[in-house]
Tab-separated table of C-alpha atoms in Angstrom:
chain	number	residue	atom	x	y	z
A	1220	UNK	CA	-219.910	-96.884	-104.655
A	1221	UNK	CA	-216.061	-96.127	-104.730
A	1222	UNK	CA	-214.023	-98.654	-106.831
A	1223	UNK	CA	-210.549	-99.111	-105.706
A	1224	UNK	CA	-207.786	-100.678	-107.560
A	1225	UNK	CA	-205.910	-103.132	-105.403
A	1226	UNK	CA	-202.181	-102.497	-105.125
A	1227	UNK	CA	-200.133	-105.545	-107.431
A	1228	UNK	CA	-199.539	-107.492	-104.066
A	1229	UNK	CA	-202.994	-107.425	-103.092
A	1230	UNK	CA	-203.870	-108.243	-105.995
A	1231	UNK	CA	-201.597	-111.797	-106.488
A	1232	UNK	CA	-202.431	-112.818	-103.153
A	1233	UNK	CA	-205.984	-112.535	-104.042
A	1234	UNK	CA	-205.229	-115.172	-106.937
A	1235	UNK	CA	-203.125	-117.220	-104.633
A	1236	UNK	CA	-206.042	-117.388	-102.241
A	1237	UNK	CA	-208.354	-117.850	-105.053
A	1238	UNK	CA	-206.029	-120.770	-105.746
A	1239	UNK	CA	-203.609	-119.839	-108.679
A	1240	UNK	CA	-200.835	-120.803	-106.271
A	1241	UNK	CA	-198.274	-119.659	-108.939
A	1242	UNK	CA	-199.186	-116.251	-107.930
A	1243	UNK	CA	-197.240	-116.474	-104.991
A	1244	UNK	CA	-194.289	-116.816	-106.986
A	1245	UNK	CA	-194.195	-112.867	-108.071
A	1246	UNK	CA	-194.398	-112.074	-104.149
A	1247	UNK	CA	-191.604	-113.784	-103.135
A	1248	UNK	CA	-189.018	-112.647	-105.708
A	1249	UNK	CA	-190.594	-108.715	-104.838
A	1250	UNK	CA	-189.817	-108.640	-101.442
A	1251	UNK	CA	-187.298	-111.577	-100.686
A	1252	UNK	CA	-184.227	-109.289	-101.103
A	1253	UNK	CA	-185.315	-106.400	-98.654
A	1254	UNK	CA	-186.775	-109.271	-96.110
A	1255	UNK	CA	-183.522	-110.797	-96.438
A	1256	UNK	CA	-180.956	-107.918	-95.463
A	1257	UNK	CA	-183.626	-107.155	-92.675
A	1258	UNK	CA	-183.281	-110.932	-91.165
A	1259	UNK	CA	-179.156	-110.273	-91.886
A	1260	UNK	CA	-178.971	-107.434	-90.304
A	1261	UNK	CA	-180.849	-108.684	-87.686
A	1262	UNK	CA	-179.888	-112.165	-86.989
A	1263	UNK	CA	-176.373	-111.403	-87.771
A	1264	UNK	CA	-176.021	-114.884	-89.634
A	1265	UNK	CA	-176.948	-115.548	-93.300
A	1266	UNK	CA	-178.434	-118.838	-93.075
A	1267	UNK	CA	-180.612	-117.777	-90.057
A	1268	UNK	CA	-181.657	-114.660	-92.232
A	1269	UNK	CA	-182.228	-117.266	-95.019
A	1270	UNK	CA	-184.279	-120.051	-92.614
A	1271	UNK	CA	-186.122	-116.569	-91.333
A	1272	UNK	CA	-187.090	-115.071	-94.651
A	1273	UNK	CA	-188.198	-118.424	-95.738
A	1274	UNK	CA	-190.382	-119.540	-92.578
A	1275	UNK	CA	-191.946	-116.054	-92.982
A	1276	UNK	CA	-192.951	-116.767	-96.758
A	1277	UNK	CA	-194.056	-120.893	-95.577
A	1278	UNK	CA	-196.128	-119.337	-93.109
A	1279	UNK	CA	-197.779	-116.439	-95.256
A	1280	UNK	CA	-198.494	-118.835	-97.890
A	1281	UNK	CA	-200.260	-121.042	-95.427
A	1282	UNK	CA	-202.096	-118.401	-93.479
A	1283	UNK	CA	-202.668	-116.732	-96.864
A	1284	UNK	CA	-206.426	-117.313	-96.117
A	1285	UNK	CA	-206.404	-114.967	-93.333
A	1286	UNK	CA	-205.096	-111.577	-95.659
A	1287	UNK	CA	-207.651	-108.964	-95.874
A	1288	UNK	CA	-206.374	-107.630	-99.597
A	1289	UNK	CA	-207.947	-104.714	-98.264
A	1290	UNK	CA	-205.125	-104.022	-95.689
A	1291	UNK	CA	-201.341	-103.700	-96.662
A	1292	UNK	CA	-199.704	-106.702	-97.551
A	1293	UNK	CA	-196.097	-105.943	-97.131
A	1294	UNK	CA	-196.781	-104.848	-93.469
A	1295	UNK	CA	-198.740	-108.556	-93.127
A	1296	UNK	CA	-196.069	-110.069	-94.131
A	1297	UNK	CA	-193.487	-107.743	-92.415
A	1298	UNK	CA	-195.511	-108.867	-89.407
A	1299	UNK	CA	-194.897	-112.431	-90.362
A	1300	UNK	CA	-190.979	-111.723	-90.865
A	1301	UNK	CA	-190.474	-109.764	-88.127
A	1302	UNK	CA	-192.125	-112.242	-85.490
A	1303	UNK	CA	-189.936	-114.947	-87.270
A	1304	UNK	CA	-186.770	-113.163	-86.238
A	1305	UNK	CA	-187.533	-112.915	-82.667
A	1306	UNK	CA	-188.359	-115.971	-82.614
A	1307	UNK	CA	-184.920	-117.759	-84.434
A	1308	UNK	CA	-183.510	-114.835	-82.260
A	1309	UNK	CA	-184.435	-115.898	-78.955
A	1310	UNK	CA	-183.077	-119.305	-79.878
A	1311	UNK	CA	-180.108	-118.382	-80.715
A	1312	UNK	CA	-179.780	-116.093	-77.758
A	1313	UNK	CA	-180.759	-119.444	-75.681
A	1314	UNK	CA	-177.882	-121.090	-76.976
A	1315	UNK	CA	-175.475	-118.529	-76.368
A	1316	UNK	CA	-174.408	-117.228	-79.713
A	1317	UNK	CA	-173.110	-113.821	-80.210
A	1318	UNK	CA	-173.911	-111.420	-83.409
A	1319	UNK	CA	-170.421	-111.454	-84.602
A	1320	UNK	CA	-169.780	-115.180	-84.068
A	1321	UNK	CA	-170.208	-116.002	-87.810
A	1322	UNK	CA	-166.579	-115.756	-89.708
A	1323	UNK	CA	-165.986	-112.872	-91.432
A	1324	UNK	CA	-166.371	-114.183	-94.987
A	1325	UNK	CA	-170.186	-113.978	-94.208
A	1326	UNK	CA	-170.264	-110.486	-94.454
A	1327	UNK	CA	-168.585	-110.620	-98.551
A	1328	UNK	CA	-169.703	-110.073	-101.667
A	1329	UNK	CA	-169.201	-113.281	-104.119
A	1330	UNK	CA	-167.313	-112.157	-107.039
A	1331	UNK	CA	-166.697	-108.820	-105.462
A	1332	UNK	CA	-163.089	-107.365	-106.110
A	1333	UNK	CA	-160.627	-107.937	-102.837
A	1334	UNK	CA	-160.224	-104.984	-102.446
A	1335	UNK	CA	-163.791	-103.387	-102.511
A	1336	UNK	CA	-164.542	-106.877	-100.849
A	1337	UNK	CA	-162.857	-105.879	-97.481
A	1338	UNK	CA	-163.975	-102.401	-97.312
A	1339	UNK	CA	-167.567	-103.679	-97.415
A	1340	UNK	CA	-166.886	-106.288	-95.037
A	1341	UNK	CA	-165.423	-103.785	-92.473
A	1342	UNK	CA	-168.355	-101.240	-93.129
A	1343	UNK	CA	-170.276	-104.060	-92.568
A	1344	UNK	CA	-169.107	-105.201	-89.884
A	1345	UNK	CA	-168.698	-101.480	-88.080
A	1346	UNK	CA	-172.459	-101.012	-88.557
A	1347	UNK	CA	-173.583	-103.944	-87.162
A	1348	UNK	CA	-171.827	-103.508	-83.880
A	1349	UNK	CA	-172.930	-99.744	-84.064
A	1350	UNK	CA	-176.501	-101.168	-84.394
A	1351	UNK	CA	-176.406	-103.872	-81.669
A	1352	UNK	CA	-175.631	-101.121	-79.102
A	1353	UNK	CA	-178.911	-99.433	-79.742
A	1354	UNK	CA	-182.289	-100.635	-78.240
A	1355	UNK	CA	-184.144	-103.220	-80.149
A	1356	UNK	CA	-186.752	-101.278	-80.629
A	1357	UNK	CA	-184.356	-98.271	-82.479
A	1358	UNK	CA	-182.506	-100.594	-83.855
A	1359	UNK	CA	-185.240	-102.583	-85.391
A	1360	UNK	CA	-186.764	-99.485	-86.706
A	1361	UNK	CA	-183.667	-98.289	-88.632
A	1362	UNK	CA	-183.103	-101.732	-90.283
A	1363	UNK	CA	-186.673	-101.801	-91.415
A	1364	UNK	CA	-186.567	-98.209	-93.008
A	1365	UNK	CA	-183.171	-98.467	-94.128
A	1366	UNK	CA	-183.059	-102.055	-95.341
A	1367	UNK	CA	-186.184	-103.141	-95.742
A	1368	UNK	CA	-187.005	-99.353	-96.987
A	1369	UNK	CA	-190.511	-99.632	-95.263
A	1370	UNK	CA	-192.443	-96.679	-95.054
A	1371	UNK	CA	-192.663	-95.111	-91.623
A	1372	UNK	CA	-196.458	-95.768	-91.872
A	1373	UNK	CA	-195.834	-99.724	-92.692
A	1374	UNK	CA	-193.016	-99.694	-89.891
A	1375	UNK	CA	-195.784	-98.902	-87.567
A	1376	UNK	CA	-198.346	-101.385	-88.544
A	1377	UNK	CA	-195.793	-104.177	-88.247
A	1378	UNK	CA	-194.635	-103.033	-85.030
A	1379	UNK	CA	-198.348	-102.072	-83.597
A	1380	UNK	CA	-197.424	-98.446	-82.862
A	1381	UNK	CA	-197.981	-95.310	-84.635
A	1382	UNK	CA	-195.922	-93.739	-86.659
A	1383	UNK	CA	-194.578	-90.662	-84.744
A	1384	UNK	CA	-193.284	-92.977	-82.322
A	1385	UNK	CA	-191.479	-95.309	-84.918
A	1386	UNK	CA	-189.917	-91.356	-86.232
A	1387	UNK	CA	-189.250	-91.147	-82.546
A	1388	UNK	CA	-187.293	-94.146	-82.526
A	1389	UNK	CA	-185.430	-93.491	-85.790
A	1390	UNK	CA	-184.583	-90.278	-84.934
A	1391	UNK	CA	-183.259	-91.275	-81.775
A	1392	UNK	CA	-181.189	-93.957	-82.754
A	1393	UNK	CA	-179.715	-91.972	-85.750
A	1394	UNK	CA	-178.685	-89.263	-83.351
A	1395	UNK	CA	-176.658	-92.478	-81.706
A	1396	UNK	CA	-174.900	-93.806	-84.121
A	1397	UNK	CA	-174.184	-90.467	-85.836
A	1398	UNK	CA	-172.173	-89.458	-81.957
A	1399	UNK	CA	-170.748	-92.998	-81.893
A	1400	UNK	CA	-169.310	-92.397	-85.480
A	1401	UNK	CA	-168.041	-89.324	-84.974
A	1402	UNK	CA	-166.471	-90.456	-81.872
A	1403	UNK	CA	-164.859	-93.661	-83.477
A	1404	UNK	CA	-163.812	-91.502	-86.845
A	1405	UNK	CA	-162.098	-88.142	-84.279
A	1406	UNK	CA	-160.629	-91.241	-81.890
A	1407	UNK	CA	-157.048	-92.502	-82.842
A	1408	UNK	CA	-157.312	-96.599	-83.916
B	663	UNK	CA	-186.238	-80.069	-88.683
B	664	UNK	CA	-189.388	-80.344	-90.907
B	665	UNK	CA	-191.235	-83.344	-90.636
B	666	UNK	CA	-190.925	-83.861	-94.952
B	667	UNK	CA	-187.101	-83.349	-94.860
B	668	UNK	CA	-187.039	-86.024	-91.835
B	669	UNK	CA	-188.480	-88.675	-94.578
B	670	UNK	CA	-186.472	-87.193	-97.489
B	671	UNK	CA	-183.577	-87.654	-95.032
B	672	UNK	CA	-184.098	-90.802	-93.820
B	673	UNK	CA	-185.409	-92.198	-97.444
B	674	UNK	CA	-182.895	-95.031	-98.124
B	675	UNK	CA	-183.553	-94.547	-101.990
B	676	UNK	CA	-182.468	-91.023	-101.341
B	677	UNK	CA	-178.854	-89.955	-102.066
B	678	UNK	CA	-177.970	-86.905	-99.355
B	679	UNK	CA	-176.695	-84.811	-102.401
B	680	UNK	CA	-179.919	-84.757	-103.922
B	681	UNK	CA	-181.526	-83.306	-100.873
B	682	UNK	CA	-182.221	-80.059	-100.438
B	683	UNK	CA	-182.448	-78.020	-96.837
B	684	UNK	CA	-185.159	-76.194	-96.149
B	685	UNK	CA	-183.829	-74.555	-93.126
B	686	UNK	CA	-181.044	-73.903	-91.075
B	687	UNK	CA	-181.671	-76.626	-88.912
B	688	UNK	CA	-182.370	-79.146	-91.789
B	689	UNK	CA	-178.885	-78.055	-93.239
B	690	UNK	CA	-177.415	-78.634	-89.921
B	691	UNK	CA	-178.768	-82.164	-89.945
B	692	UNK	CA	-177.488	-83.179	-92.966
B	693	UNK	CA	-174.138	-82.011	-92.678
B	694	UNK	CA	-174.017	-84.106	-88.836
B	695	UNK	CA	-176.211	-87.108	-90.672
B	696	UNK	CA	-173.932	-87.796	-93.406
B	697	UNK	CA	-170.942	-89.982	-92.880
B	698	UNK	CA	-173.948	-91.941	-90.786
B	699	UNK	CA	-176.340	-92.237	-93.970
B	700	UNK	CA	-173.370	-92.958	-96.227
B	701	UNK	CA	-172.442	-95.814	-94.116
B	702	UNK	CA	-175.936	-97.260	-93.791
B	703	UNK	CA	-175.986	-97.577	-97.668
B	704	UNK	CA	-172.434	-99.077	-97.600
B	705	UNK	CA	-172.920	-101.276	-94.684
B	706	UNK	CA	-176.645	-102.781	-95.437
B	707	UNK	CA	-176.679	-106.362	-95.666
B	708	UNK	CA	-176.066	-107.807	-99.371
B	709	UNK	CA	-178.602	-109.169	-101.176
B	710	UNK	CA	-177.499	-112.177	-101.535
B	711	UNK	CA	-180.685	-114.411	-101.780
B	712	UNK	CA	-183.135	-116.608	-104.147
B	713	UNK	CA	-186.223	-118.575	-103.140
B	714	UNK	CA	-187.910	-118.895	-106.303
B	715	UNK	CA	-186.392	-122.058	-107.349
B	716	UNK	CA	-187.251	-123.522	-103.811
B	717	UNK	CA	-190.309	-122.168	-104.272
B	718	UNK	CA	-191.586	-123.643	-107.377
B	719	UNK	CA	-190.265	-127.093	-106.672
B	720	UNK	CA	-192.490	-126.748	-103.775
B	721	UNK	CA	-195.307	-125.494	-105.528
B	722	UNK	CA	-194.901	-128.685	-107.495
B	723	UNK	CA	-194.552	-130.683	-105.512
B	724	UNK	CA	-197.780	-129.661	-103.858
B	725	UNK	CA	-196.159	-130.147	-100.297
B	726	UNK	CA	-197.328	-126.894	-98.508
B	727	UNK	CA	-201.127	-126.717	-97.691
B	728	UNK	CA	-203.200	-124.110	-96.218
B	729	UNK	CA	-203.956	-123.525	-92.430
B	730	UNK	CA	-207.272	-123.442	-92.407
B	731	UNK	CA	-209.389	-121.252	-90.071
B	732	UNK	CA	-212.382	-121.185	-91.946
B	733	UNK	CA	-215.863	-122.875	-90.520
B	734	UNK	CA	-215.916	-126.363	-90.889
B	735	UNK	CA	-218.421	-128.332	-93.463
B	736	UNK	CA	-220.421	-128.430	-90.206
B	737	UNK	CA	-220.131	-125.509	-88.976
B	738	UNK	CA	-221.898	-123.970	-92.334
B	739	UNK	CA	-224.517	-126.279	-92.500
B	740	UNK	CA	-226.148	-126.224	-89.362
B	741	UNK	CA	-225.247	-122.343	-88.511
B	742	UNK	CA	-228.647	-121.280	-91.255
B	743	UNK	CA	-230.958	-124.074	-89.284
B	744	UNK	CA	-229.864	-122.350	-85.570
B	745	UNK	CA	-229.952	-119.090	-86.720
B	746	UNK	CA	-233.819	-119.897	-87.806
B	747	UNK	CA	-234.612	-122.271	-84.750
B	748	UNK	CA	-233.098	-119.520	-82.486
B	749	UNK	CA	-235.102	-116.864	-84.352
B	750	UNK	CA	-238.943	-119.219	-83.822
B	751	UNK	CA	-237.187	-119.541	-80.104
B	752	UNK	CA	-237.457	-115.717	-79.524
B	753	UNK	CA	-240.439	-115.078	-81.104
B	754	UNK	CA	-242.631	-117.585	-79.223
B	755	UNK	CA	-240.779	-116.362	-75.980
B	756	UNK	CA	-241.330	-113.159	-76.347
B	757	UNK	CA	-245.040	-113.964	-77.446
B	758	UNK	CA	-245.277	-116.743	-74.436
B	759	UNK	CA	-244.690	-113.656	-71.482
B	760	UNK	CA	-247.837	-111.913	-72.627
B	761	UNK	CA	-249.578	-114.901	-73.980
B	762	UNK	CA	-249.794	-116.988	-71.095
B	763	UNK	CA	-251.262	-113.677	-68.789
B	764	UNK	CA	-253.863	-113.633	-71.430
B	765	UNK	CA	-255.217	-117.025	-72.235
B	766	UNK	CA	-259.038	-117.286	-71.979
B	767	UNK	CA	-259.331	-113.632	-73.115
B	768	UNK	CA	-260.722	-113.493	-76.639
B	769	UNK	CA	-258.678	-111.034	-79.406
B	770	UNK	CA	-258.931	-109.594	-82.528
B	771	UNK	CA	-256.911	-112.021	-85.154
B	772	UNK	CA	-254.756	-108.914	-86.204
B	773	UNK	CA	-254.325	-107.159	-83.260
B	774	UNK	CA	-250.879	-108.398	-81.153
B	775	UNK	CA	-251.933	-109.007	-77.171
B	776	UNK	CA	-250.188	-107.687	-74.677
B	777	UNK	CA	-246.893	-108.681	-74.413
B	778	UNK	CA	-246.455	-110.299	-77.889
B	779	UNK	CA	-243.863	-108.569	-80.084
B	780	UNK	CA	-246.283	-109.794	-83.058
B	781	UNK	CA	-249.347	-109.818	-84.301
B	782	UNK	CA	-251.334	-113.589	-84.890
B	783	UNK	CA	-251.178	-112.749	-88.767
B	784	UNK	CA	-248.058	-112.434	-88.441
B	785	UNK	CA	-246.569	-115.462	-86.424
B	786	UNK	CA	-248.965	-117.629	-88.120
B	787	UNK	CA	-246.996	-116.096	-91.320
B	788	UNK	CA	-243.407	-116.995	-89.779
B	789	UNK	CA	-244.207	-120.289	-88.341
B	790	UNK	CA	-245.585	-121.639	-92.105
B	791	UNK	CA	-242.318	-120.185	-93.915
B	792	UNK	CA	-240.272	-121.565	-91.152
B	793	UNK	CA	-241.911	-125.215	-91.821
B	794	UNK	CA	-242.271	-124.741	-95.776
B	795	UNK	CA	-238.708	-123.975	-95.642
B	796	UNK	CA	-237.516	-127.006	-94.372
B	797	UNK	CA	-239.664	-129.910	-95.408
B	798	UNK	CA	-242.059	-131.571	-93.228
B	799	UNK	CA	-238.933	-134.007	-92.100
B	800	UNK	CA	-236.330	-131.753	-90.970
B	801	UNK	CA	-235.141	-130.909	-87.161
B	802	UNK	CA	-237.098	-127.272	-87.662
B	803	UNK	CA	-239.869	-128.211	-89.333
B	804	UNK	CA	-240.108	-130.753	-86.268
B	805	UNK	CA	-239.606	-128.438	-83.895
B	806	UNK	CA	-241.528	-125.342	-85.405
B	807	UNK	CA	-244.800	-127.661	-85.377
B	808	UNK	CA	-244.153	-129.056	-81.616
B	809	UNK	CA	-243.913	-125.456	-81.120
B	810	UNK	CA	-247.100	-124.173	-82.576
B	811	UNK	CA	-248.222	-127.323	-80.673
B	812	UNK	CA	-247.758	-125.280	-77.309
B	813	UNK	CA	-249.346	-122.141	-79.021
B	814	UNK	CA	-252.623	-123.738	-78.989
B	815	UNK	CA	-253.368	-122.799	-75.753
B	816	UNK	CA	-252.378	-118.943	-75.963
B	817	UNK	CA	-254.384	-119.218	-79.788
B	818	UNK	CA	-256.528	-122.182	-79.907
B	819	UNK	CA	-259.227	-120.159	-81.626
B	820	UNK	CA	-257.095	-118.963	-84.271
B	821	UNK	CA	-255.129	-121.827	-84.587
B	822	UNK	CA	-257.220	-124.954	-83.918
B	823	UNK	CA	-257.647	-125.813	-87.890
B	824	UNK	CA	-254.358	-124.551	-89.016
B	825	UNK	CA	-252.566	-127.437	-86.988
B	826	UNK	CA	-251.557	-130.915	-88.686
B	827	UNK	CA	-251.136	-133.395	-85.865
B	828	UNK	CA	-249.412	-132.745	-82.611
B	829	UNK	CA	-245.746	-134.545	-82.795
B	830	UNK	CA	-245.871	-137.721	-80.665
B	831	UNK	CA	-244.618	-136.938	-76.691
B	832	UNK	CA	-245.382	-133.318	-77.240
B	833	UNK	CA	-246.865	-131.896	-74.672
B	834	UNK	CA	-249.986	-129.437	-75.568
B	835	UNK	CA	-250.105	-127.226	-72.434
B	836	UNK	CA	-254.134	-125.957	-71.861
B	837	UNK	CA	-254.375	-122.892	-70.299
């Protein structure tokens, strides 16, 4: 018989669903951070990312009786996330909201310098319009590696694909944005 | 491009100066991937967020409760009496196919007929577990016995003093 250890997620969320509900408190504070710059990134507004990364814990916590703690759980509840964006997506789309409609204090650090504070609000900024010219699908893939810092293996289990094709799609969309950058960086302002 | 550099490459915990081509065309990459990678470190989303104190006044509160998809109380009660009826069900048809062709003939006690899956020994040995099993009052137990009711006429010389009576409105076909 071959004894495995469960990973630590696996491992709380079998407690949770055992019913020490307390153990869902560890999960949330290890992957809120990553969910949330996904749903930022994504959404383009920081209380939709908020509302998003929140729904997505509400509803893992509720459905926790349907994990198999022999599967993954950060691509189960990437799953969760990334269905939750869509979803807060499409309604915003319905309602005719851009991306870039939130002010442009959104994108700034509290308590950053103002200095350091604008030059992150304008990379920012830059690489979210660089990113909403993409494909979903590439650009989805990127923010997941890149902020979310899935592994290409997780990336395709939450997006139902394999994982050459989710390379595929990173690749692709790197070799984008890298012309586009150059193009904007060689192009006079 | 090798396929490890690609990861290496695209590792966000990665710094580019810690990476080291393998080839010419990994070196290539990096030098064209740069500015790119540097700005997708600079330009990720802040983390700027904190559910735990939502979280536990929840938990206090007790407010959120689990979607259950589970079997109901129901559900796992009668599921072990169905699977059991449906297994006496399949026996005695399968038995009943042969059994009826044959009634009249005469046959060894331990020898199965033609047709039946099993031998008398041994349905006589499922049909008393299945009515041990479940009390002389339950749906089975009923059922088993109005069952071994219609087996009288495929067995009635095996069977005739192993019988308690025949439910009321049960039929005993004679063949």
């Amino acid at each position: 018989m071959e004894l495995r250890l469960l990973e630590p997620d696996a491992a709380d969320m079998q407690q949770v669903q055992a019913g020490c509900l307390d153990r869902f408190r560890p999960l949330v504070a290890r992957h809120q951070s990553a969910m949330f710059r996904y749903a930022r990134s994504r959404l383009g507004s920081r209380t939709l990312a908020e509302d998003a990364v929140q729904e997505a814990f509400l509803a893992a916590f509720r459905g926790r009786h349907t994990y198999d703690a022999s599967r993954p759980f950060r691509a189960w509840l990437w799953t969760i996330l990334a269905n939750t964006c869509s979803r807060l997506a499409k309604k915003r789309a319905e309602r005719a909201t851009t991306a870039f409609a939130a002010p442009p204090e959104e994108w700034v650090d509290p308590g950053a310098s103002a200095l350091a504070a604008l030059e992150r609000q304008d990379e920012r900024r830059q690489l979210a319009e660089l990113l909403a010219q993409l494909p979903d699908e590439q650009a989805d893939a990127i923010r997941m590696r890149f902020f979310g810092e899935l592994s290409f293996d997780e990336i395709a289990a939450v997006l139902s694909c394999s994982a050459a094709t989710i390379k595929s799609r990173v690749r692709y969309g790197l070799e984008k944005l890298a012309g586009w950058l150059k193009s904007s960086q060689e192009s006079p302002r | 491009m090798s396929r490890d550099f690609f990861d290496e490459l695209t590792d966000p915990t990665q710094e580019p100066c810690d990476l080291a081509p393998a080839n010419e065309t990994d070196r290539r990459l990096l030098e064209e991937w740069t500015p790119l990678l540097a700005l997708l470190r600079a330009g990720a989303p802040e983390n700027g967020i904190d559910l735990i104190p939502r979280w536990e006044r929840m938990l206090r509160d007790a407010a959120v409760e689990p979607v259950r998809h589970g079997p109901t109380r129901w559900q796992r009660w009668g599921a072990p009496v169905l699977r059991q009826a449906a297994v006496l069900l399949i026996g005695l048809a399968l038995g009943a196919t042969g059994g009826w062709a044959a009634v009249g003939k005469s046959q060894p006690a331990g020898k199965p007929r033609a047709g039946d899956h099993y031998s008398m020994d041994e349905r006589q040995l499922m049909f008393r577990v299945l009515s041990q099993e479940n009390g002389p009052d339950t749906a089975v137990s009923l059922q088993a016995r109005g069952e071994l009711a219609r087996c009288v006429g495929c067995h009635a010389a095996a069977l005739k003093d192993r019988l308690g009576p025949v439910p009321l409105g049960m039929v005993v076909p004679r063949g």
